[in-house]
Amino acid sequence: EVQLVQSGAEVKKPGESLKISCRGSGYIFSAYWIGWVRQMPGKGLEWMGIIYGGDSETTYSPSFQGQVTISADKSISTAYLQWNSLKASDTAVYYCARLRGNCGGGTCYYQLWGQGTLVTVSS
Amino acid sequence: DIQMTQSPSTLSASVGDRVTITCRASQSISTWLAWYQQKPGKAPKLLIYKASTLESGVPSRFSGSGSGTEFALTISSLQPDDFATYYCQQYDSYPGLIFGGGTKVDIK
């Protein structure tokens, strides 16, 4: 079965660091792009950035450039989303999703989604 | 940047109704548009891509139309399982992959 499995919910304090994961299975991880999407409580979907599983080429949304780091380890079919210093406003559900289409040219969409990781940042 | 505007933001309907949600792009995106369904507490699910192509496994009561700047998602006969929030997403170019604000379909 083709699926993306994300790491579990996290509760952190402001200023702490965090790295959440998204493991792909049932397909060739290095042949696809993976994207990260934020959903703040009661709000809509926001694209954060995407990464190619083959060579870790990354494109960030201007809204998230410099705020997070997206990385991948193809040897274990896993993509990551990382913060160096969390803020309360980072509280959200974060989804990873496998993309389909020509992401190198920007024409791709989210075909398969992980279950989401809830990140809560509170003092 | 391209902006995506969905309307309405909320739609109240009954089982069996024909429902149409619209999505407008601030500039032409050809047919580079996808539609997703999201139920509370769940991940989004791809319904339609390239404006009108139904994703495998999605019921045929869902259909998409449009090109350029005006798009629509239509549910021909609303079923109980269809009460959810729907998002459009453009993927014409970077910084793309931008979603519309969402349309919540609830029970009248």
mmCIF file with all atom_site columns, N, CA and C in Angstrom, chain B residues 8-68:
data_model
loop_
_atom_site.group_PDB
_atom_site.id
_atom_site.type_symbol
_atom_site.label_atom_id
_atom_site.label_alt_id
_atom_site.label_comp_id
_atom_site.label_asym_id
_atom_site.label_entity_id
_atom_site.label_seq_id
_atom_site.pdbx_PDB_ins_code
_atom_site.Cartn_x
_atom_site.Cartn_y
_atom_site.Cartn_z
_atom_site.occupancy
_atom_site.B_iso_or_equiv
_atom_site.pdbx_formal_charge
_atom_site.auth_seq_id
_atom_site.auth_comp_id
_atom_site.auth_asym_id
_atom_site.auth_atom_id
_atom_site.pdbx_PDB_model_num
ATOM 1   N N  . PRO B 1 8  ? -19.204 30.135 -2.485  1.00 0.00 ? 8  PRO B N  1
ATOM 2   C CA . PRO B 1 8  ? -19.241 30.895 -1.238  1.00 0.00 ? 8  PRO B CA 1
ATOM 3   C C  . PRO B 1 8  ? -18.266 30.328 -0.213  1.00 0.00 ? 8  PRO B C  1
ATOM 4   N N  . SER B 1 9  ? -18.150 30.968 0.940   1.00 0.00 ? 9  SER B N  1
ATOM 5   C CA . SER B 1 9  ? -17.285 30.425 1.986   1.00 0.00 ? 9  SER B CA 1
ATOM 6   C C  . SER B 1 9  ? -18.013 29.310 2.748   1.00 0.00 ? 9  SER B C  1
ATOM 7   N N  . THR B 1 10 ? -19.316 29.431 2.814   1.00 0.00 ? 10 THR B N  1
ATOM 8   C CA . THR B 1 10 ? -20.152 28.395 3.417   1.00 0.00 ? 10 THR B CA 1
ATOM 9   C C  . THR B 1 10 ? -21.366 28.192 2.542   1.00 0.00 ? 10 THR B C  1
ATOM 10  N N  . LEU B 1 11 ? -21.783 26.943 2.444   1.00 0.00 ? 11 LEU B N  1
ATOM 11  C CA . LEU B 1 11 ? -22.927 26.585 1.612   1.00 0.00 ? 11 LEU B CA 1
ATOM 12  C C  . LEU B 1 11 ? -23.768 25.573 2.388   1.00 0.00 ? 11 LEU B C  1
ATOM 13  N N  . SER B 1 12 ? -25.031 25.877 2.571   1.00 0.00 ? 12 SER B N  1
ATOM 14  C CA . SER B 1 12 ? -25.948 24.953 3.237   1.00 0.00 ? 12 SER B CA 1
ATOM 15  C C  . SER B 1 12 ? -26.805 24.256 2.191   1.00 0.00 ? 12 SER B C  1
ATOM 16  N N  . ALA B 1 13 ? -26.835 22.940 2.241   1.00 0.00 ? 13 ALA B N  1
ATOM 17  C CA . ALA B 1 13 ? -27.551 22.179 1.234   1.00 0.00 ? 13 ALA B CA 1
ATOM 18  C C  . ALA B 1 13 ? -28.129 20.907 1.837   1.00 0.00 ? 13 ALA B C  1
ATOM 19  N N  . SER B 1 14 ? -29.010 20.285 1.074   1.00 0.00 ? 14 SER B N  1
ATOM 20  C CA . SER B 1 14 ? -29.658 19.057 1.516   1.00 0.00 ? 14 SER B CA 1
ATOM 21  C C  . SER B 1 14 ? -29.183 17.881 0.674   1.00 0.00 ? 14 SER B C  1
ATOM 22  N N  . VAL B 1 15 ? -29.321 16.691 1.229   1.00 0.00 ? 15 VAL B N  1
ATOM 23  C CA . VAL B 1 15 ? -28.991 15.484 0.476   1.00 0.00 ? 15 VAL B CA 1
ATOM 24  C C  . VAL B 1 15 ? -29.815 15.472 -0.811  1.00 0.00 ? 15 VAL B C  1
ATOM 25  N N  . GLY B 1 16 ? -29.139 15.186 -1.919  1.00 0.00 ? 16 GLY B N  1
ATOM 26  C CA . GLY B 1 16 ? -29.785 15.155 -3.213  1.00 0.00 ? 16 GLY B CA 1
ATOM 27  C C  . GLY B 1 16 ? -29.655 16.446 -4.008  1.00 0.00 ? 16 GLY B C  1
ATOM 28  N N  . ASP B 1 17 ? -29.250 17.531 -3.340  1.00 0.00 ? 17 ASP B N  1
ATOM 29  C CA . ASP B 1 17 ? -29.096 18.809 -4.037  1.00 0.00 ? 17 ASP B CA 1
ATOM 30  C C  . ASP B 1 17 ? -27.918 18.767 -5.013  1.00 0.00 ? 17 ASP B C  1
ATOM 31  N N  . ARG B 1 18 ? -28.028 19.590 -6.052  1.00 0.00 ? 18 ARG B N  1
ATOM 32  C CA . ARG B 1 18 ? -26.896 19.850 -6.943  1.00 0.00 ? 18 ARG B CA 1
ATOM 33  C C  . ARG B 1 18 ? -26.165 21.056 -6.375  1.00 0.00 ? 18 ARG B C  1
ATOM 34  N N  . VAL B 1 19 ? -24.868 20.909 -6.172  1.00 0.00 ? 19 VAL B N  1
ATOM 35  C CA . VAL B 1 19 ? -24.074 21.930 -5.496  1.00 0.00 ? 19 VAL B CA 1
ATOM 36  C C  . VAL B 1 19 ? -22.934 22.366 -6.402  1.00 0.00 ? 19 VAL B C  1
ATOM 37  N N  . THR B 1 20 ? -22.716 23.665 -6.492  1.00 0.00 ? 20 THR B N  1
ATOM 38  C CA . THR B 1 20 ? -21.604 24.196 -7.276  1.00 0.00 ? 20 THR B CA 1
ATOM 39  C C  . THR B 1 20 ? -20.797 25.174 -6.441  1.00 0.00 ? 20 THR B C  1
ATOM 40  N N  . ILE B 1 21 ? -19.491 24.964 -6.425  1.00 0.00 ? 21 ILE B N  1
ATOM 41  C CA . ILE B 1 21 ? -18.534 25.830 -5.736  1.00 0.00 ? 21 ILE B CA 1
ATOM 42  C C  . ILE B 1 21 ? -17.648 26.470 -6.804  1.00 0.00 ? 21 ILE B C  1
ATOM 43  N N  . THR B 1 22 ? -17.399 27.749 -6.678  1.00 0.00 ? 22 THR B N  1
ATOM 44  C CA . THR B 1 22 ? -16.575 28.413 -7.681  1.00 0.00 ? 22 THR B CA 1
ATOM 45  C C  . THR B 1 22 ? -15.225 28.836 -7.107  1.00 0.00 ? 22 THR B C  1
ATOM 46  N N  . CYS B 1 23 ? -14.272 28.928 -7.992  1.00 0.00 ? 23 CYS B N  1
ATOM 47  C CA . CYS B 1 23 ? -12.904 29.319 -7.632  1.00 0.00 ? 23 CYS B CA 1
ATOM 48  C C  . CYS B 1 23 ? -12.407 30.253 -8.727  1.00 0.00 ? 23 CYS B C  1
ATOM 49  N N  . ARG B 1 24 ? -11.911 31.412 -8.329  1.00 0.00 ? 24 ARG B N  1
ATOM 50  C CA . ARG B 1 24 ? -11.447 32.396 -9.294  1.00 0.00 ? 24 ARG B CA 1
ATOM 51  C C  . ARG B 1 24 ? -9.976  32.681 -9.049  1.00 0.00 ? 24 ARG B C  1
ATOM 52  N N  . ALA B 1 25 ? -9.195  32.666 -10.116 1.00 0.00 ? 25 ALA B N  1
ATOM 53  C CA . ALA B 1 25 ? -7.770  33.000 -10.034 1.00 0.00 ? 25 ALA B CA 1
ATOM 54  C C  . ALA B 1 25 ? -7.559  34.451 -10.434 1.00 0.00 ? 25 ALA B C  1
ATOM 55  N N  . SER B 1 26 ? -6.577  35.096 -9.824  1.00 0.00 ? 26 SER B N  1
ATOM 56  C CA . SER B 1 26 ? -6.322  36.514 -10.096 1.00 0.00 ? 26 SER B CA 1
ATOM 57  C C  . SER B 1 26 ? -5.681  36.739 -11.456 1.00 0.00 ? 26 SER B C  1
ATOM 58  N N  . GLN B 1 27 ? -5.165  35.675 -12.053 1.00 0.00 ? 27 GLN B N  1
ATOM 59  C CA . GLN B 1 27 ? -4.674  35.723 -13.427 1.00 0.00 ? 27 GLN B CA 1
ATOM 60  C C  . GLN B 1 27 ? -4.828  34.343 -14.028 1.00 0.00 ? 27 GLN B C  1
ATOM 61  N N  . SER B 1 28 ? -4.694  34.260 -15.331 1.00 0.00 ? 28 SER B N  1
ATOM 62  C CA . SER B 1 28 ? -4.949  32.994 -16.001 1.00 0.00 ? 28 SER B CA 1
ATOM 63  C C  . SER B 1 28 ? -3.989  31.896 -15.539 1.00 0.00 ? 28 SER B C  1
ATOM 64  N N  . ILE B 1 29 ? -4.570  30.730 -15.250 1.00 0.00 ? 29 ILE B N  1
ATOM 65  C CA . ILE B 1 29 ? -3.773  29.570 -14.869 1.00 0.00 ? 29 ILE B CA 1
ATOM 66  C C  . ILE B 1 29 ? -4.056  28.389 -15.803 1.00 0.00 ? 29 ILE B C  1
ATOM 67  N N  . SER B 1 30 ? -4.568  28.700 -17.000 1.00 0.00 ? 30 SER B N  1
ATOM 68  C CA . SER B 1 30 ? -4.922  27.640 -17.951 1.00 0.00 ? 30 SER B CA 1
ATOM 69  C C  . SER B 1 30 ? -5.873  26.669 -17.259 1.00 0.00 ? 30 SER B C  1
ATOM 70  N N  . THR B 1 31 ? -5.512  25.391 -17.215 1.00 0.00 ? 31 THR B N  1
ATOM 71  C CA . THR B 1 31 ? -6.328  24.404 -16.481 1.00 0.00 ? 31 THR B CA 1
ATOM 72  C C  . THR B 1 31 ? -5.529  23.785 -15.337 1.00 0.00 ? 31 THR B C  1
ATOM 73  N N  . TRP B 1 32 ? -4.547  24.515 -14.834 1.00 0.00 ? 32 TRP B N  1
ATOM 74  C CA . TRP B 1 32 ? -3.706  23.998 -13.752 1.00 0.00 ? 32 TRP B CA 1
ATOM 75  C C  . TRP B 1 32 ? -4.395  24.217 -12.400 1.00 0.00 ? 32 TRP B C  1
ATOM 76  N N  . LEU B 1 33 ? -5.461  23.473 -12.180 1.00 0.00 ? 33 LEU B N  1
ATOM 77  C CA . LEU B 1 33 ? -6.244  23.614 -10.955 1.00 0.00 ? 33 LEU B CA 1
ATOM 78  C C  . LEU B 1 33 ? -6.645  22.250 -10.422 1.00 0.00 ? 33 LEU B C  1
ATOM 79  N N  . ALA B 1 34 ? -6.528  22.113 -9.097  1.00 0.00 ? 34 ALA B N  1
ATOM 80  C CA . ALA B 1 34 ? -6.945  20.888 -8.414  1.00 0.00 ? 34 ALA B CA 1
ATOM 81  C C  . ALA B 1 34 ? -7.999  21.232 -7.365  1.00 0.00 ? 34 ALA B C  1
ATOM 82  N N  . TRP B 1 35 ? -8.822  20.242 -7.050  1.00 0.00 ? 35 TRP B N  1
ATOM 83  C CA . TRP B 1 35 ? -9.830  20.360 -5.990  1.00 0.00 ? 35 TRP B CA 1
ATOM 84  C C  . TRP B 1 35 ? -9.603  19.263 -4.946  1.00 0.00 ? 35 TRP B C  1
ATOM 85  N N  . TYR B 1 36 ? -9.762  19.645 -3.681  1.00 0.00 ? 36 TYR B N  1
ATOM 86  C CA . TYR B 1 36 ? -9.592  18.716 -2.572  1.00 0.00 ? 36 TYR B CA 1
ATOM 87  C C  . TYR B 1 36 ? -10.810 18.767 -1.663  1.00 0.00 ? 36 TYR B C  1
ATOM 88  N N  . GLN B 1 37 ? -11.060 17.635 -0.994  1.00 0.00 ? 37 GLN B N  1
ATOM 89  C CA . GLN B 1 37 ? -12.101 17.535 0.019   1.00 0.00 ? 37 GLN B CA 1
ATOM 90  C C  . GLN B 1 37 ? -11.435 17.276 1.356   1.00 0.00 ? 37 GLN B C  1
ATOM 91  N N  . GLN B 1 38 ? -11.857 17.990 2.387   1.00 0.00 ? 38 GLN B N  1
ATOM 92  C CA . GLN B 1 38 ? -11.322 17.740 3.717   1.00 0.00 ? 38 GLN B CA 1
ATOM 93  C C  . GLN B 1 38 ? -12.462 17.612 4.720   1.00 0.00 ? 38 GLN B C  1
ATOM 94  N N  . LYS B 1 39 ? -12.444 16.513 5.452   1.00 0.00 ? 39 LYS B N  1
ATOM 95  C CA . LYS B 1 39 ? -13.408 16.306 6.533   1.00 0.00 ? 39 LYS B CA 1
ATOM 96  C C  . LYS B 1 39 ? -12.743 16.651 7.860   1.00 0.00 ? 39 LYS B C  1
ATOM 97  N N  . PRO B 1 40 ? -13.544 17.022 8.872   1.00 0.00 ? 40 PRO B N  1
ATOM 98  C CA . PRO B 1 40 ? -12.967 17.456 10.151  1.00 0.00 ? 40 PRO B CA 1
ATOM 99  C C  . PRO B 1 40 ? -11.998 16.426 10.737  1.00 0.00 ? 40 PRO B C  1
ATOM 100 N N  . GLY B 1 41 ? -10.827 16.900 11.104  1.00 0.00 ? 41 GLY B N  1
ATOM 101 C CA . GLY B 1 41 ? -9.834  16.044 11.735  1.00 0.00 ? 41 GLY B CA 1
ATOM 102 C C  . GLY B 1 41 ? -9.104  15.106 10.792  1.00 0.00 ? 41 GLY B C  1
ATOM 103 N N  . LYS B 1 42 ? -9.349  15.253 9.497   1.00 0.00 ? 42 LYS B N  1
ATOM 104 C CA . LYS B 1 42 ? -8.736  14.367 8.508   1.00 0.00 ? 42 LYS B CA 1
ATOM 105 C C  . LYS B 1 42 ? -7.884  15.153 7.525   1.00 0.00 ? 42 LYS B C  1
ATOM 106 N N  . ALA B 1 43 ? -6.997  14.423 6.852   1.00 0.00 ? 43 ALA B N  1
ATOM 107 C CA . ALA B 1 43 ? -6.191  15.047 5.811   1.00 0.00 ? 43 ALA B CA 1
ATOM 108 C C  . ALA B 1 43 ? -7.051  15.329 4.580   1.00 0.00 ? 43 ALA B C  1
ATOM 109 N N  . PRO B 1 44 ? -6.677  16.318 3.803   1.00 0.00 ? 44 PRO B N  1
ATOM 110 C CA . PRO B 1 44 ? -7.377  16.548 2.529   1.00 0.00 ? 44 PRO B CA 1
ATOM 111 C C  . PRO B 1 44 ? -7.242  15.335 1.612   1.00 0.00 ? 44 PRO B C  1
ATOM 112 N N  . LYS B 1 45 ? -8.160  15.269 0.652   1.00 0.00 ? 45 LYS B N  1
ATOM 113 C CA . LYS B 1 45 ? -8.180  14.180 -0.329  1.00 0.00 ? 45 LYS B CA 1
ATOM 114 C C  . LYS B 1 45 ? -8.324  14.797 -1.708  1.00 0.00 ? 45 LYS B C  1
ATOM 115 N N  . LEU B 1 46 ? -7.493  14.375 -2.640  1.00 0.00 ? 46 LEU B N  1
ATOM 116 C CA . LEU B 1 46 ? -7.563  14.883 -4.005  1.00 0.00 ? 46 LEU B CA 1
ATOM 117 C C  . LEU B 1 46 ? -8.820  14.364 -4.690  1.00 0.00 ? 46 LEU B C  1
ATOM 118 N N  . LEU B 1 47 ? -9.587  15.290 -5.286  1.00 0.00 ? 47 LEU B N  1
ATOM 119 C CA . LEU B 1 47 ? -10.787 14.917 -6.037  1.00 0.00 ? 47 LEU B CA 1
ATOM 120 C C  . LEU B 1 47 ? -10.574 15.051 -7.540  1.00 0.00 ? 47 LEU B C  1
ATOM 121 N N  . ILE B 1 48 ? -10.048 16.189 -7.950  1.00 0.00 ? 48 ILE B N  1
ATOM 122 C CA . ILE B 1 48 ? -9.956  16.554 -9.362  1.00 0.00 ? 48 ILE B CA 1
ATOM 123 C C  . ILE B 1 48 ? -8.640  17.269 -9.608  1.00 0.00 ? 48 ILE B C  1
ATOM 124 N N  . TYR B 1 49 ? -8.022  16.992 -10.750 1.00 0.00 ? 49 TYR B N  1
ATOM 125 C CA . TYR B 1 49 ? -6.828  17.717 -11.155 1.00 0.00 ? 49 TYR B CA 1
ATOM 126 C C  . TYR B 1 49 ? -6.971  18.140 -12.612 1.00 0.00 ? 49 TYR B C  1
ATOM 127 N N  . LYS B 1 50 ? -6.134  19.027 -13.032 1.00 0.00 ? 50 LYS B N  1
ATOM 128 C CA . LYS B 1 50 ? -6.189  19.626 -14.369 1.00 0.00 ? 50 LYS B CA 1
ATOM 129 C C  . LYS B 1 50 ? -7.607  20.118 -14.681 1.00 0.00 ? 50 LYS B C  1
ATOM 130 N N  . ALA B 1 51 ? -8.187  20.710 -13.684 1.00 0.00 ? 51 ALA B N  1
ATOM 131 C CA . ALA B 1 51 ? -9.496  21.380 -13.735 1.00 0.00 ? 51 ALA B CA 1
ATOM 132 C C  . ALA B 1 51 ? -10.692 20.444 -13.854 1.00 0.00 ? 51 ALA B C  1
ATOM 133 N N  . SER B 1 52 ? -10.534 19.343 -14.592 1.00 0.00 ? 52 SER B N  1
ATOM 134 C CA . SER B 1 52 ? -11.718 18.519 -14.860 1.00 0.00 ? 52 SER B CA 1
ATOM 135 C C  . SER B 1 52 ? -11.458 17.018 -14.851 1.00 0.00 ? 52 SER B C  1
ATOM 136 N N  . THR B 1 53 ? -10.246 16.591 -14.533 1.00 0.00 ? 53 THR B N  1
ATOM 137 C CA . THR B 1 53 ? -9.925  15.161 -14.538 1.00 0.00 ? 53 THR B CA 1
ATOM 138 C C  . THR B 1 53 ? -10.197 14.574 -13.158 1.00 0.00 ? 53 THR B C  1
ATOM 139 N N  . LEU B 1 54 ? -11.079 13.588 -13.115 1.00 0.00 ? 54 LEU B N  1
ATOM 140 C CA . LEU B 1 54 ? -11.448 12.965 -11.853 1.00 0.00 ? 54 LEU B CA 1
ATOM 141 C C  . LEU B 1 54 ? -10.342 12.022 -11.390 1.00 0.00 ? 54 LEU B C  1
ATOM 142 N N  . GLU B 1 55 ? -9.908  12.161 -10.156 1.00 0.00 ? 55 GLU B N  1
ATOM 143 C CA . GLU B 1 55 ? -8.918  11.255 -9.588  1.00 0.00 ? 55 GLU B CA 1
ATOM 144 C C  . GLU B 1 55 ? -9.527  9.863  -9.477  1.00 0.00 ? 55 GLU B C  1
ATOM 145 N N  . SER B 1 56 ? -8.704  8.849  -9.657  1.00 0.00 ? 56 SER B N  1
ATOM 146 C CA . SER B 1 56 ? -9.154  7.466  -9.557  1.00 0.00 ? 56 SER B CA 1
ATOM 147 C C  . SER B 1 56 ? -9.838  7.200  -8.217  1.00 0.00 ? 56 SER B C  1
ATOM 148 N N  . GLY B 1 57 ? -10.995 6.553  -8.277  1.00 0.00 ? 57 GLY B N  1
ATOM 149 C CA . GLY B 1 57 ? -11.708 6.193  -7.058  1.00 0.00 ? 57 GLY B CA 1
ATOM 150 C C  . GLY B 1 57 ? -12.688 7.234  -6.566  1.00 0.00 ? 57 GLY B C  1
ATOM 151 N N  . VAL B 1 58 ? -12.689 8.405  -7.163  1.00 0.00 ? 58 VAL B N  1
ATOM 152 C CA . VAL B 1 58 ? -13.602 9.468  -6.744  1.00 0.00 ? 58 VAL B CA 1
ATOM 153 C C  . VAL B 1 58 ? -14.941 9.275  -7.455  1.00 0.00 ? 58 VAL B C  1
ATOM 154 N N  . PRO B 1 59 ? -16.041 9.359  -6.707  1.00 0.00 ? 59 PRO B N  1
ATOM 155 C CA . PRO B 1 59 ? -17.355 9.132  -7.329  1.00 0.00 ? 59 PRO B CA 1
ATOM 156 C C  . PRO B 1 59 ? -17.641 10.079 -8.479  1.00 0.00 ? 59 PRO B C  1
ATOM 157 N N  . SER B 1 60 ? -18.356 9.582  -9.459  1.00 0.00 ? 60 SER B N  1
ATOM 158 C CA . SER B 1 60 ? -18.622 10.355 -10.668 1.00 0.00 ? 60 SER B CA 1
ATOM 159 C C  . SER B 1 60 ? -19.600 11.507 -10.445 1.00 0.00 ? 60 SER B C  1
ATOM 160 N N  . ARG B 1 61 ? -20.199 11.593 -9.266  1.00 0.00 ? 61 ARG B N  1
ATOM 161 C CA . ARG B 1 61 ? -21.070 12.751 -8.998  1.00 0.00 ? 61 ARG B CA 1
ATOM 162 C C  . ARG B 1 61 ? -20.260 14.038 -8.847  1.00 0.00 ? 61 ARG B C  1
ATOM 163 N N  . PHE B 1 62 ? -18.949 13.905 -8.663  1.00 0.00 ? 62 PHE B N  1
ATOM 164 C CA . PHE B 1 62 ? -18.071 15.074 -8.627  1.00 0.00 ? 62 PHE B CA 1
ATOM 165 C C  . PHE B 1 62 ? -17.589 15.398 -10.047 1.00 0.00 ? 62 PHE B C  1
ATOM 166 N N  . SER B 1 63 ? -17.612 16.665 -10.397 1.00 0.00 ? 63 SER B N  1
ATOM 167 C CA . SER B 1 63 ? -17.069 17.079 -11.684 1.00 0.00 ? 63 SER B CA 1
ATOM 168 C C  . SER B 1 63 ? -16.465 18.471 -11.552 1.00 0.00 ? 63 SER B C  1
ATOM 169 N N  . GLY B 1 64 ? -15.486 18.731 -12.402 1.00 0.00 ? 64 GLY B N  1
ATOM 170 C CA . GLY B 1 64 ? -14.837 20.024 -12.415 1.00 0.00 ? 64 GLY B CA 1
ATOM 171 C C  . GLY B 1 64 ? -14.895 20.633 -13.805 1.00 0.00 ? 64 GLY B C  1
ATOM 172 N N  . SER B 1 65 ? -14.915 21.954 -13.855 1.00 0.00 ? 65 SER B N  1
ATOM 173 C CA . SER B 1 65 ? -14.956 22.639 -15.136 1.00 0.00 ? 65 SER B CA 1
ATOM 174 C C  . SER B 1 65 ? -14.222 23.966 -15.033 1.00 0.00 ? 65 SER B C  1
ATOM 175 N N  . GLY B 1 66 ? -13.981 24.549 -16.191 1.00 0.00 ? 66 GLY B N  1
ATOM 176 C CA . GLY B 1 66 ? -13.381 25.881 -16.238 1.00 0.00 ? 66 GLY B CA 1
ATOM 177 C C  . GLY B 1 66 ? -11.986 25.893 -16.818 1.00 0.00 ? 66 GLY B C  1
ATOM 178 N N  . SER B 1 67 ? -11.525 27.095 -17.116 1.00 0.00 ? 67 SER B N  1
ATOM 179 C CA . SER B 1 67 ? -10.167 27.330 -17.594 1.00 0.00 ? 67 SER B CA 1
ATOM 180 C C  . SER B 1 67 ? -9.882  28.814 -17.480 1.00 0.00 ? 67 SER B C  1
ATOM 181 N N  . GLY B 1 68 ? -8.624  29.154 -17.528 1.00 0.00 ? 68 GLY B N  1
ATOM 182 C CA . GLY B 1 68 ? -8.266  30.571 -17.425 1.00 0.00 ? 68 GLY B CA 1
ATOM 183 C C  . GLY B 1 68 ? -8.331  31.059 -15.989 1.00 0.00 ? 68 GLY B C  1
#
